[in-house]
């Protein structure tokens, strides 16, 4: 029985990407936004909260004697932009893809490292770049004609998989998949031991919860991975379908993962070495395994990501044709401005899934926050709508915690 039509995926349809995001340490809440960068300081002497969960409780009532409450109005109608420039409304390509070319794009952040096991693995810059170098066992459907609201898992390094029983999955690896020809791996074939090594390593990382229900991982032969769970884990296929669970070669130590990443993905770092700076250049992996419509992927010869110190450089460079695309978090007003100067521009406003939140958290390990009344007072003092309107241009909504019980956790809905 193929892994795409059984008990596990029927449960996935119910759990969906909410559970995927919850597993990544993201509390679910109805929200949409263009972009948000969160900064924190873990200095113990600071009085401001640094991490934790969003306080919940009843809506604060008016304080006696105060009647002049400020009101805020969104500067734009965010919903109109999200609807108009949604992925569903993108124009179809005018020409079929062809091989070759050098793609130049600007991004808001260059990754600090390429180690999927390292810190900040869920910082958006790291997973985005991991996809260039690595593959996962499975991935989510993302083709032009796929329904991105479903985004079902499909095989990547796994040719197929089978659900043997309620607590056992068996993955059959693609044959002939090679790692990039970079020391110390040097173009050797992928084996089941690489998958086992990788998943075992993730059990001691910030995403260890992904593998909480995994009892053991077996490798009967070089092409077979058997994962036995302590209980049914319907969410597992979704969780391993993102770049945060990239498959690594057993030879790569911590320094190698950070500075000399080697994977099975479509691109490899120019020179095979990463140095944190304002530019990352990828070259085509000549041994990449994937073929589409008779063409070996990737299509591009080269891809360069640049992080200009001044966002206006990215904007003007795009206007002048210096850059092919820009992933900078420009505000909605700039969308109209760019379309006026460059009317052929294809715009996509990416709104987060309703289960995603951005939250202000309180560190409950700090004794200054032990008193629930203090935490509740701070929660009442924060004007959430003001943050939404002024910080996110109205492209969000207040929300609350979501029960994670289906992941085997029990969090009381209190402060």
Tab-separated table of C-alpha atoms in Angstrom:
chain	number	residue	atom	x	y	z
A	1	UNK	CA	0.000	0.000	0.000
A	2	UNK	CA	1.437	3.351	-0.998
A	3	UNK	CA	1.867	5.946	1.731
A	4	UNK	CA	-0.370	8.490	0.041
A	5	UNK	CA	-3.751	6.831	0.586
A	6	UNK	CA	-4.163	5.322	4.007
A	7	UNK	CA	-4.890	5.968	7.649
A	8	UNK	CA	-1.894	8.279	7.994
A	9	UNK	CA	-2.830	10.626	5.179
A	10	UNK	CA	-6.506	10.622	6.089
A	11	UNK	CA	-5.404	11.889	9.468
A	12	UNK	CA	-3.116	14.387	7.773
A	13	UNK	CA	-6.095	15.869	5.966
A	14	UNK	CA	-7.622	16.560	9.364
A	15	UNK	CA	-4.447	17.751	11.055
A	16	UNK	CA	-3.037	19.591	8.038
A	17	UNK	CA	-0.286	22.173	8.137
A	18	UNK	CA	-1.438	23.446	11.527
A	19	UNK	CA	0.206	20.429	13.101
A	20	UNK	CA	3.285	20.836	10.931
A	21	UNK	CA	3.724	24.381	12.149
A	22	UNK	CA	2.923	23.478	15.743
A	23	UNK	CA	5.633	20.870	15.614
A	24	UNK	CA	8.052	23.568	14.546
A	25	UNK	CA	7.399	25.390	17.805
A	26	UNK	CA	4.870	27.819	16.371
A	27	UNK	CA	1.635	28.424	18.250
A	28	UNK	CA	-1.341	28.417	15.899
A	29	UNK	CA	-3.529	31.452	15.453
A	30	UNK	CA	-5.422	33.109	12.602
A	31	UNK	CA	-3.019	35.682	11.201
A	32	UNK	CA	-1.701	36.959	7.921
A	33	UNK	CA	1.152	39.280	7.236
A	34	UNK	CA	3.702	40.363	4.705
A	35	UNK	CA	6.740	39.962	6.912
A	36	UNK	CA	7.874	40.274	10.488
A	37	UNK	CA	11.364	40.201	11.963
A	38	UNK	CA	11.515	39.491	15.685
A	39	UNK	CA	14.502	40.518	17.797
A	40	UNK	CA	15.236	39.552	21.351
A	41	UNK	CA	17.851	39.942	24.088
A	42	UNK	CA	18.484	37.119	26.521
A	43	UNK	CA	20.333	39.284	29.024
A	44	UNK	CA	19.128	38.181	32.448
A	45	UNK	CA	19.229	41.773	33.677
A	46	UNK	CA	16.637	42.943	31.204
A	47	UNK	CA	13.147	43.565	32.517
A	48	UNK	CA	11.366	42.887	29.244
A	49	UNK	CA	9.968	39.425	28.492
A	50	UNK	CA	11.960	37.390	26.016
A	51	UNK	CA	10.304	34.082	25.285
A	52	UNK	CA	7.300	31.982	26.128
A	53	UNK	CA	3.639	32.035	25.241
A	54	UNK	CA	1.211	34.790	24.539
A	55	UNK	CA	-0.826	35.593	27.665
A	56	UNK	CA	-4.499	34.779	27.358
A	57	UNK	CA	-7.485	36.035	29.257
A	58	UNK	CA	-10.624	38.136	29.014
A	59	UNK	CA	-10.655	41.366	27.072
A	60	UNK	CA	-9.660	44.237	29.382
A	61	UNK	CA	-12.446	46.569	30.361
A	62	UNK	CA	-12.276	50.347	30.529
A	63	UNK	CA	-10.428	51.813	33.479
A	64	UNK	CA	-12.526	54.197	35.557
A	65	UNK	CA	-11.720	57.802	34.762
A	66	UNK	CA	-10.070	57.065	31.388
A	67	UNK	CA	-12.292	57.645	28.391
A	68	UNK	CA	-9.914	58.871	25.674
A	69	UNK	CA	-8.720	55.564	24.236
A	70	UNK	CA	-6.651	55.866	21.015
A	71	UNK	CA	-7.908	54.242	17.850
A	72	UNK	CA	-5.817	53.079	14.919
A	73	UNK	CA	-6.753	52.564	11.306
A	74	UNK	CA	-4.835	50.376	8.887
A	75	UNK	CA	-2.984	52.460	6.317
A	76	UNK	CA	-4.004	50.053	3.560
A	77	UNK	CA	-6.641	47.417	2.977
A	78	UNK	CA	-4.315	44.467	3.385
A	79	UNK	CA	-6.937	41.871	2.502
A	80	UNK	CA	-7.325	43.362	-0.978
A	81	UNK	CA	-3.612	42.937	-1.710
A	82	UNK	CA	-3.513	39.430	-0.285
A	83	UNK	CA	-6.481	38.441	-2.429
A	84	UNK	CA	-5.326	40.162	-5.619
A	85	UNK	CA	-1.748	38.871	-5.485
A	86	UNK	CA	-2.459	35.429	-4.052
A	87	UNK	CA	-0.624	32.450	-5.567
A	88	UNK	CA	-3.918	31.315	-7.141
A	89	UNK	CA	-3.963	34.429	-9.307
A	90	UNK	CA	-0.386	34.333	-10.591
A	91	UNK	CA	-0.175	34.343	-14.408
A	92	UNK	CA	0.907	31.108	-16.033
A	93	UNK	CA	4.392	31.058	-17.588
A	94	UNK	CA	4.383	32.240	-21.195
A	95	UNK	CA	7.225	29.916	-22.234
A	96	UNK	CA	8.277	26.423	-21.149
A	97	UNK	CA	11.335	26.261	-18.883
A	98	UNK	CA	14.715	25.786	-20.519
A	99	UNK	CA	18.102	24.982	-19.114
A	100	UNK	CA	20.741	27.623	-18.407
A	101	UNK	CA	21.004	31.128	-17.016
A	102	UNK	CA	22.225	33.086	-14.019
A	103	UNK	CA	19.528	34.137	-11.546
A	104	UNK	CA	20.135	37.213	-9.384
A	105	UNK	CA	17.848	37.941	-6.449
A	106	UNK	CA	17.869	40.063	-3.324
A	107	UNK	CA	16.792	38.680	0.023
A	108	UNK	CA	16.163	40.163	3.421
A	109	UNK	CA	18.572	37.892	5.258
A	110	UNK	CA	21.551	35.689	4.407
A	111	UNK	CA	21.672	32.578	6.619
A	112	UNK	CA	24.187	32.563	9.478
A	113	UNK	CA	25.064	28.940	8.670
A	114	UNK	CA	23.890	25.875	6.733
A	115	UNK	CA	23.553	23.442	9.611
A	116	UNK	CA	19.983	22.075	9.864
A	117	UNK	CA	20.902	20.596	13.231
A	118	UNK	CA	22.283	23.885	14.531
A	119	UNK	CA	20.574	26.808	16.290
A	120	UNK	CA	18.007	29.050	14.586
A	121	UNK	CA	17.017	26.216	12.290
A	122	UNK	CA	13.531	27.701	12.014
A	123	UNK	CA	14.801	31.163	11.102
A	124	UNK	CA	13.294	31.630	7.651
A	125	UNK	CA	16.665	32.321	5.992
A	126	UNK	CA	18.107	28.937	6.928
A	127	UNK	CA	15.361	26.582	5.615
A	128	UNK	CA	15.084	28.641	2.406
A	129	UNK	CA	18.765	28.102	1.682
A	130	UNK	CA	18.858	24.507	2.903
A	131	UNK	CA	16.542	23.632	0.017
A	132	UNK	CA	19.267	24.595	-2.447
A	133	UNK	CA	21.789	22.089	-1.070
A	134	UNK	CA	19.785	19.331	0.600
A	135	UNK	CA	16.764	17.110	0.025
A	136	UNK	CA	14.302	15.547	2.452
A	137	UNK	CA	12.924	12.042	2.532
A	138	UNK	CA	9.560	13.511	1.485
A	139	UNK	CA	8.409	16.956	0.378
A	140	UNK	CA	5.127	18.810	-0.008
A	141	UNK	CA	3.488	19.089	-3.416
A	142	UNK	CA	4.426	22.493	-4.824
A	143	UNK	CA	4.056	22.141	-8.603
A	144	UNK	CA	2.236	24.720	-10.709
A	145	UNK	CA	-0.964	22.684	-10.916
A	146	UNK	CA	-0.908	21.460	-7.304
A	147	UNK	CA	-3.439	22.705	-4.778
A	148	UNK	CA	-1.255	24.500	-2.252
A	149	UNK	CA	-4.107	24.445	0.257
A	150	UNK	CA	-3.618	20.683	0.440
A	151	UNK	CA	0.167	20.395	-0.047
A	152	UNK	CA	0.207	16.631	0.428
A	153	UNK	CA	3.502	14.824	1.050
A	154	UNK	CA	5.200	13.179	-1.920
A	155	UNK	CA	8.439	11.251	-2.239
A	156	UNK	CA	11.722	13.103	-2.656
A	157	UNK	CA	14.695	10.952	-1.636
A	158	UNK	CA	12.108	8.268	-0.925
A	159	UNK	CA	10.856	6.652	-4.133
A	160	UNK	CA	7.803	5.470	-2.198
A	161	UNK	CA	6.728	4.375	1.252
A	162	UNK	CA	4.398	1.854	2.815
A	163	UNK	CA	2.423	1.845	6.023
A	164	UNK	CA	2.962	-1.664	7.340
A	165	UNK	CA	0.718	-1.122	10.358
A	166	UNK	CA	-0.521	1.749	12.521
A	167	UNK	CA	2.947	2.343	13.974
A	168	UNK	CA	5.360	1.383	11.193
A	169	UNK	CA	6.438	3.187	8.043
A	170	UNK	CA	8.853	1.693	5.511
A	171	UNK	CA	10.578	4.021	3.043
A	172	UNK	CA	12.285	2.802	-0.131
A	173	UNK	CA	15.047	5.179	-1.240
A	174	UNK	CA	15.629	6.249	-4.823
A	175	UNK	CA	18.461	4.360	-6.442
A	176	UNK	CA	21.502	6.147	-7.809
A	177	UNK	CA	21.158	9.340	-5.735
A	178	UNK	CA	24.595	10.864	-5.117
A	179	UNK	CA	25.858	13.439	-2.689
A	180	UNK	CA	27.631	16.412	-4.230
A	181	UNK	CA	31.254	15.874	-5.257
A	182	UNK	CA	32.731	17.760	-2.299
A	183	UNK	CA	35.086	16.447	0.394
A	184	UNK	CA	34.698	14.501	2.603
A	185	UNK	CA	31.721	12.827	0.898
A	186	UNK	CA	32.950	13.004	-2.719
A	187	UNK	CA	29.887	11.978	-4.726
A	188	UNK	CA	29.145	8.714	-2.934
A	189	UNK	CA	25.696	7.158	-3.100
A	190	UNK	CA	22.994	7.965	-0.550
A	191	UNK	CA	22.200	5.054	1.782
A	192	UNK	CA	19.683	4.288	4.504
A	193	UNK	CA	22.426	4.853	7.109
A	194	UNK	CA	22.482	8.553	6.151
A	195	UNK	CA	18.764	8.813	6.872
A	196	UNK	CA	19.100	7.020	10.202
A	197	UNK	CA	22.103	9.147	11.210
A	198	UNK	CA	20.226	12.335	10.320
A	199	UNK	CA	17.001	11.522	12.139
A	200	UNK	CA	18.863	10.328	15.219
A	201	UNK	CA	20.806	13.606	15.241
A	202	UNK	CA	17.577	15.633	15.098
A	203	UNK	CA	16.430	14.022	18.350
A	204	UNK	CA	18.813	16.310	20.227
A	205	UNK	CA	17.808	19.586	18.559
A	206	UNK	CA	15.055	22.237	18.882
A	207	UNK	CA	12.873	20.082	16.585
A	208	UNK	CA	13.231	16.944	18.699
A	209	UNK	CA	9.449	16.949	19.097
A	210	UNK	CA	9.139	15.877	15.461
A	211	UNK	CA	10.608	12.514	16.476
A	212	UNK	CA	9.046	12.219	19.926
A	213	UNK	CA	6.925	9.233	18.939
A	214	UNK	CA	9.748	7.441	17.081
A	215	UNK	CA	10.684	4.287	18.963
A	216	UNK	CA	13.473	3.118	16.664
A	217	UNK	CA	14.882	3.438	13.140
A	218	UNK	CA	16.000	0.311	11.307
A	219	UNK	CA	18.031	-0.093	8.102
A	220	UNK	CA	17.463	-3.629	6.715
A	221	UNK	CA	19.540	-2.750	3.634
A	222	UNK	CA	21.104	0.264	1.901
A	223	UNK	CA	17.841	1.272	0.215
A	224	UNK	CA	15.310	0.679	3.008
A	225	UNK	CA	14.447	2.706	6.105
A	226	UNK	CA	11.970	1.292	8.622
A	227	UNK	CA	10.624	3.715	11.254
A	228	UNK	CA	8.758	2.178	14.184
A	229	UNK	CA	6.655	4.476	16.377
A	230	UNK	CA	5.548	4.050	19.974
A	231	UNK	CA	2.092	5.280	18.944
A	232	UNK	CA	0.386	6.384	15.713
A	233	UNK	CA	1.877	9.698	14.550
A	234	UNK	CA	-0.302	10.925	11.701
A	235	UNK	CA	1.561	14.215	11.534
A	236	UNK	CA	4.985	12.654	10.867
A	237	UNK	CA	4.942	12.769	7.063
A	238	UNK	CA	4.149	16.458	7.112
A	239	UNK	CA	6.913	17.185	9.603
A	240	UNK	CA	9.663	15.470	7.622
A	241	UNK	CA	8.576	17.172	4.387
A	242	UNK	CA	10.257	20.495	5.177
A	243	UNK	CA	13.896	21.628	4.871
A	244	UNK	CA	14.315	21.563	8.654
A	245	UNK	CA	14.628	17.773	8.294
A	246	UNK	CA	17.163	17.767	5.449
A	247	UNK	CA	19.082	14.514	5.001
A	248	UNK	CA	22.815	14.710	5.797
A	249	UNK	CA	25.766	12.428	5.004
A	250	UNK	CA	27.206	10.542	7.963
A	251	UNK	CA	30.665	12.040	7.315
A	252	UNK	CA	29.605	15.622	8.032
A	253	UNK	CA	30.543	16.883	11.505
A	254	UNK	CA	29.289	20.124	13.071
A	255	UNK	CA	31.912	22.329	11.430
A	256	UNK	CA	31.297	20.690	8.081
A	257	UNK	CA	27.552	21.218	8.347
A	258	UNK	CA	28.018	24.906	9.129
A	259	UNK	CA	30.801	25.824	6.707
A	260	UNK	CA	31.140	23.026	4.126
A	261	UNK	CA	27.609	21.735	3.581
A	262	UNK	CA	27.256	18.666	1.359
A	263	UNK	CA	23.885	17.298	0.328
A	264	UNK	CA	21.984	15.660	-2.508
A	265	UNK	CA	20.216	18.870	-3.567
A	266	UNK	CA	20.140	20.695	-6.919
A	267	UNK	CA	22.851	23.258	-6.101
A	268	UNK	CA	26.157	23.387	-4.271
A	269	UNK	CA	28.004	26.323	-2.787
A	270	UNK	CA	30.533	28.002	-5.040
A	271	UNK	CA	33.884	26.697	-3.864
A	272	UNK	CA	32.114	24.362	-1.436
A	273	UNK	CA	32.705	26.758	1.469
A	274	UNK	CA	30.281	29.123	3.216
A	275	UNK	CA	31.446	32.354	4.822
A	276	UNK	CA	28.757	34.519	6.442
A	277	UNK	CA	28.576	37.667	4.348
A	278	UNK	CA	26.106	39.583	2.198
A	279	UNK	CA	26.138	37.216	-0.768
A	280	UNK	CA	25.696	33.485	-1.392
A	281	UNK	CA	26.388	31.928	-4.799
A	282	UNK	CA	25.089	28.500	-5.823
A	283	UNK	CA	26.283	26.461	-8.800
A	284	UNK	CA	24.379	23.657	-10.477
A	285	UNK	CA	25.019	20.211	-9.030
A	286	UNK	CA	26.029	18.241	-12.157
A	287	UNK	CA	25.109	14.935	-10.482
A	288	UNK	CA	21.629	15.950	-9.342
A	289	UNK	CA	19.203	13.053	-9.561
A	290	UNK	CA	15.912	14.701	-10.570
A	291	UNK	CA	14.689	14.847	-14.177
A	292	UNK	CA	11.543	16.670	-15.277
A	293	UNK	CA	10.007	16.470	-18.755
A	294	UNK	CA	13.230	14.977	-20.046
A	295	UNK	CA	15.387	17.801	-18.655
A	296	UNK	CA	17.827	17.214	-15.811
A	297	UNK	CA	17.240	19.676	-13.004
A	298	UNK	CA	18.071	22.287	-11.954
A	299	UNK	CA	17.357	24.525	-14.926
A	300	UNK	CA	19.720	27.260	-13.752
A	301	UNK	CA	23.498	27.223	-14.115
A	302	UNK	CA	23.959	29.636	-11.254
A	303	UNK	CA	21.909	31.392	-8.591
A	304	UNK	CA	23.069	34.318	-6.482
A	305	UNK	CA	21.374	35.672	-3.361
A	306	UNK	CA	22.376	39.145	-2.239
A	307	UNK	CA	21.514	41.019	0.924
A	308	UNK	CA	22.027	44.743	0.275
A	309	UNK	CA	22.722	46.710	3.428
A	310	UNK	CA	20.262	49.333	2.202
A	311	UNK	CA	16.830	48.015	1.087
A	312	UNK	CA	16.549	50.885	-1.404
A	313	UNK	CA	19.468	49.321	-3.295
A	314	UNK	CA	17.377	46.183	-3.768
A	315	UNK	CA	14.389	48.187	-4.929
A	316	UNK	CA	16.275	50.362	-7.391
A	317	UNK	CA	18.304	47.387	-8.629
A	318	UNK	CA	15.083	45.552	-9.379
A	319	UNK	CA	13.630	48.565	-11.173
A	320	UNK	CA	16.769	48.830	-13.323
A	321	UNK	CA	16.829	45.127	-14.201
A	322	UNK	CA	19.956	44.367	-12.181
A	323	UNK	CA	18.052	41.787	-10.108
A	324	UNK	CA	15.567	39.218	-11.389
A	325	UNK	CA	13.496	39.206	-8.229
A	326	UNK	CA	13.374	40.631	-4.752
A	327	UNK	CA	12.128	38.908	-1.635
A	328	UNK	CA	12.482	41.999	0.512
A	329	UNK	CA	9.517	42.741	2.745
A	330	UNK	CA	8.450	45.897	0.974
A	331	UNK	CA	5.285	47.489	2.262
A	332	UNK	CA	2.065	47.437	0.306
A	333	UNK	CA	2.521	51.010	-0.842
A	334	UNK	CA	5.689	50.041	-2.690
A	335	UNK	CA	3.792	47.377	-4.623
A	336	UNK	CA	1.831	50.055	-6.452
A	337	UNK	CA	4.973	52.119	-6.974
A	338	UNK	CA	6.896	49.211	-8.533
A	339	UNK	CA	3.985	48.273	-10.778
A	340	UNK	CA	3.821	51.860	-11.985
A	341	UNK	CA	7.505	51.922	-12.987
A	342	UNK	CA	7.730	48.237	-14.024
A	343	UNK	CA	4.238	47.206	-15.190
A	344	UNK	CA	5.344	43.702	-16.256
A	345	UNK	CA	6.354	42.825	-12.706
A	346	UNK	CA	4.761	39.680	-11.279
A	347	UNK	CA	3.773	40.342	-7.670
A	348	UNK	CA	2.984	37.739	-5.051
A	349	UNK	CA	1.880	38.694	-1.561
A	350	UNK	CA	2.572	35.715	0.663
A	351	UNK	CA	0.198	35.453	3.587
A	352	UNK	CA	0.890	33.028	6.374
A	353	UNK	CA	-1.285	29.995	6.935
A	354	UNK	CA	-4.054	30.767	9.479
A	355	UNK	CA	-2.293	28.532	11.995
A	356	UNK	CA	0.793	30.779	12.115
A	357	UNK	CA	1.261	33.411	14.785
A	358	UNK	CA	3.800	35.995	15.775
A	359	UNK	CA	3.715	36.301	19.522
A	360	UNK	CA	5.169	38.325	22.324
A	361	UNK	CA	6.216	35.908	25.026
A	362	UNK	CA	7.018	36.034	28.709
A	363	UNK	CA	9.849	33.973	30.141
A	364	UNK	CA	8.135	32.191	33.014
A	365	UNK	CA	11.486	30.905	34.273
A	366	UNK	CA	12.329	34.467	35.303
A	367	UNK	CA	11.196	34.964	38.929
A	368	UNK	CA	10.040	38.489	38.062
A	369	UNK	CA	7.171	36.919	36.104
A	370	UNK	CA	6.118	34.241	38.600
A	371	UNK	CA	3.069	36.200	39.753
A	372	UNK	CA	0.240	35.518	37.316
A	373	UNK	CA	-1.304	38.904	38.129
A	374	UNK	CA	1.802	40.629	36.762
A	375	UNK	CA	1.664	38.601	33.565
A	376	UNK	CA	-2.021	39.332	33.186
A	377	UNK	CA	-1.442	43.057	33.723
A	378	UNK	CA	1.202	43.114	30.996
A	379	UNK	CA	-1.144	41.249	28.665
A	380	UNK	CA	-3.863	43.813	29.292
A	381	UNK	CA	-1.447	46.679	28.719
A	382	UNK	CA	-0.448	45.562	25.217
A	383	UNK	CA	-2.558	47.063	22.446
A	384	UNK	CA	-2.553	44.169	19.987
A	385	UNK	CA	-4.573	46.018	17.369
A	386	UNK	CA	-2.067	48.868	17.385
A	387	UNK	CA	0.759	46.398	16.764
A	388	UNK	CA	-1.187	44.878	13.879
A	389	UNK	CA	-2.082	48.182	12.274
A	390	UNK	CA	1.220	49.981	12.669
A	391	UNK	CA	3.624	47.057	12.476
A	392	UNK	CA	1.873	44.747	9.994
A	393	UNK	CA	-0.181	47.236	7.991
A	394	UNK	CA	-3.363	45.582	9.181
A	395	UNK	CA	-2.462	42.206	7.651
A	396	UNK	CA	-3.166	40.122	10.755
A	397	UNK	CA	-5.807	39.404	13.375
A	398	UNK	CA	-5.758	38.850	17.148
A	399	UNK	CA	-6.012	35.234	18.182
A	400	UNK	CA	-5.413	32.709	20.924
A	401	UNK	CA	-3.550	29.508	21.696
A	402	UNK	CA	-4.452	26.309	19.862
A	403	UNK	CA	-4.685	22.967	21.633
A	404	UNK	CA	-1.714	20.746	20.806
A	405	UNK	CA	-3.299	17.642	22.337
A	406	UNK	CA	-3.093	15.659	19.093
A	407	UNK	CA	0.697	15.955	19.350
A	408	UNK	CA	0.617	14.245	22.736
A	409	UNK	CA	1.009	17.473	24.722
A	410	UNK	CA	-1.286	19.018	27.315
A	411	UNK	CA	-0.889	22.761	27.793
A	412	UNK	CA	-3.359	24.459	30.171
A	413	UNK	CA	-4.787	27.615	28.559
A	414	UNK	CA	-3.598	29.955	31.294
A	415	UNK	CA	-1.033	32.685	31.664
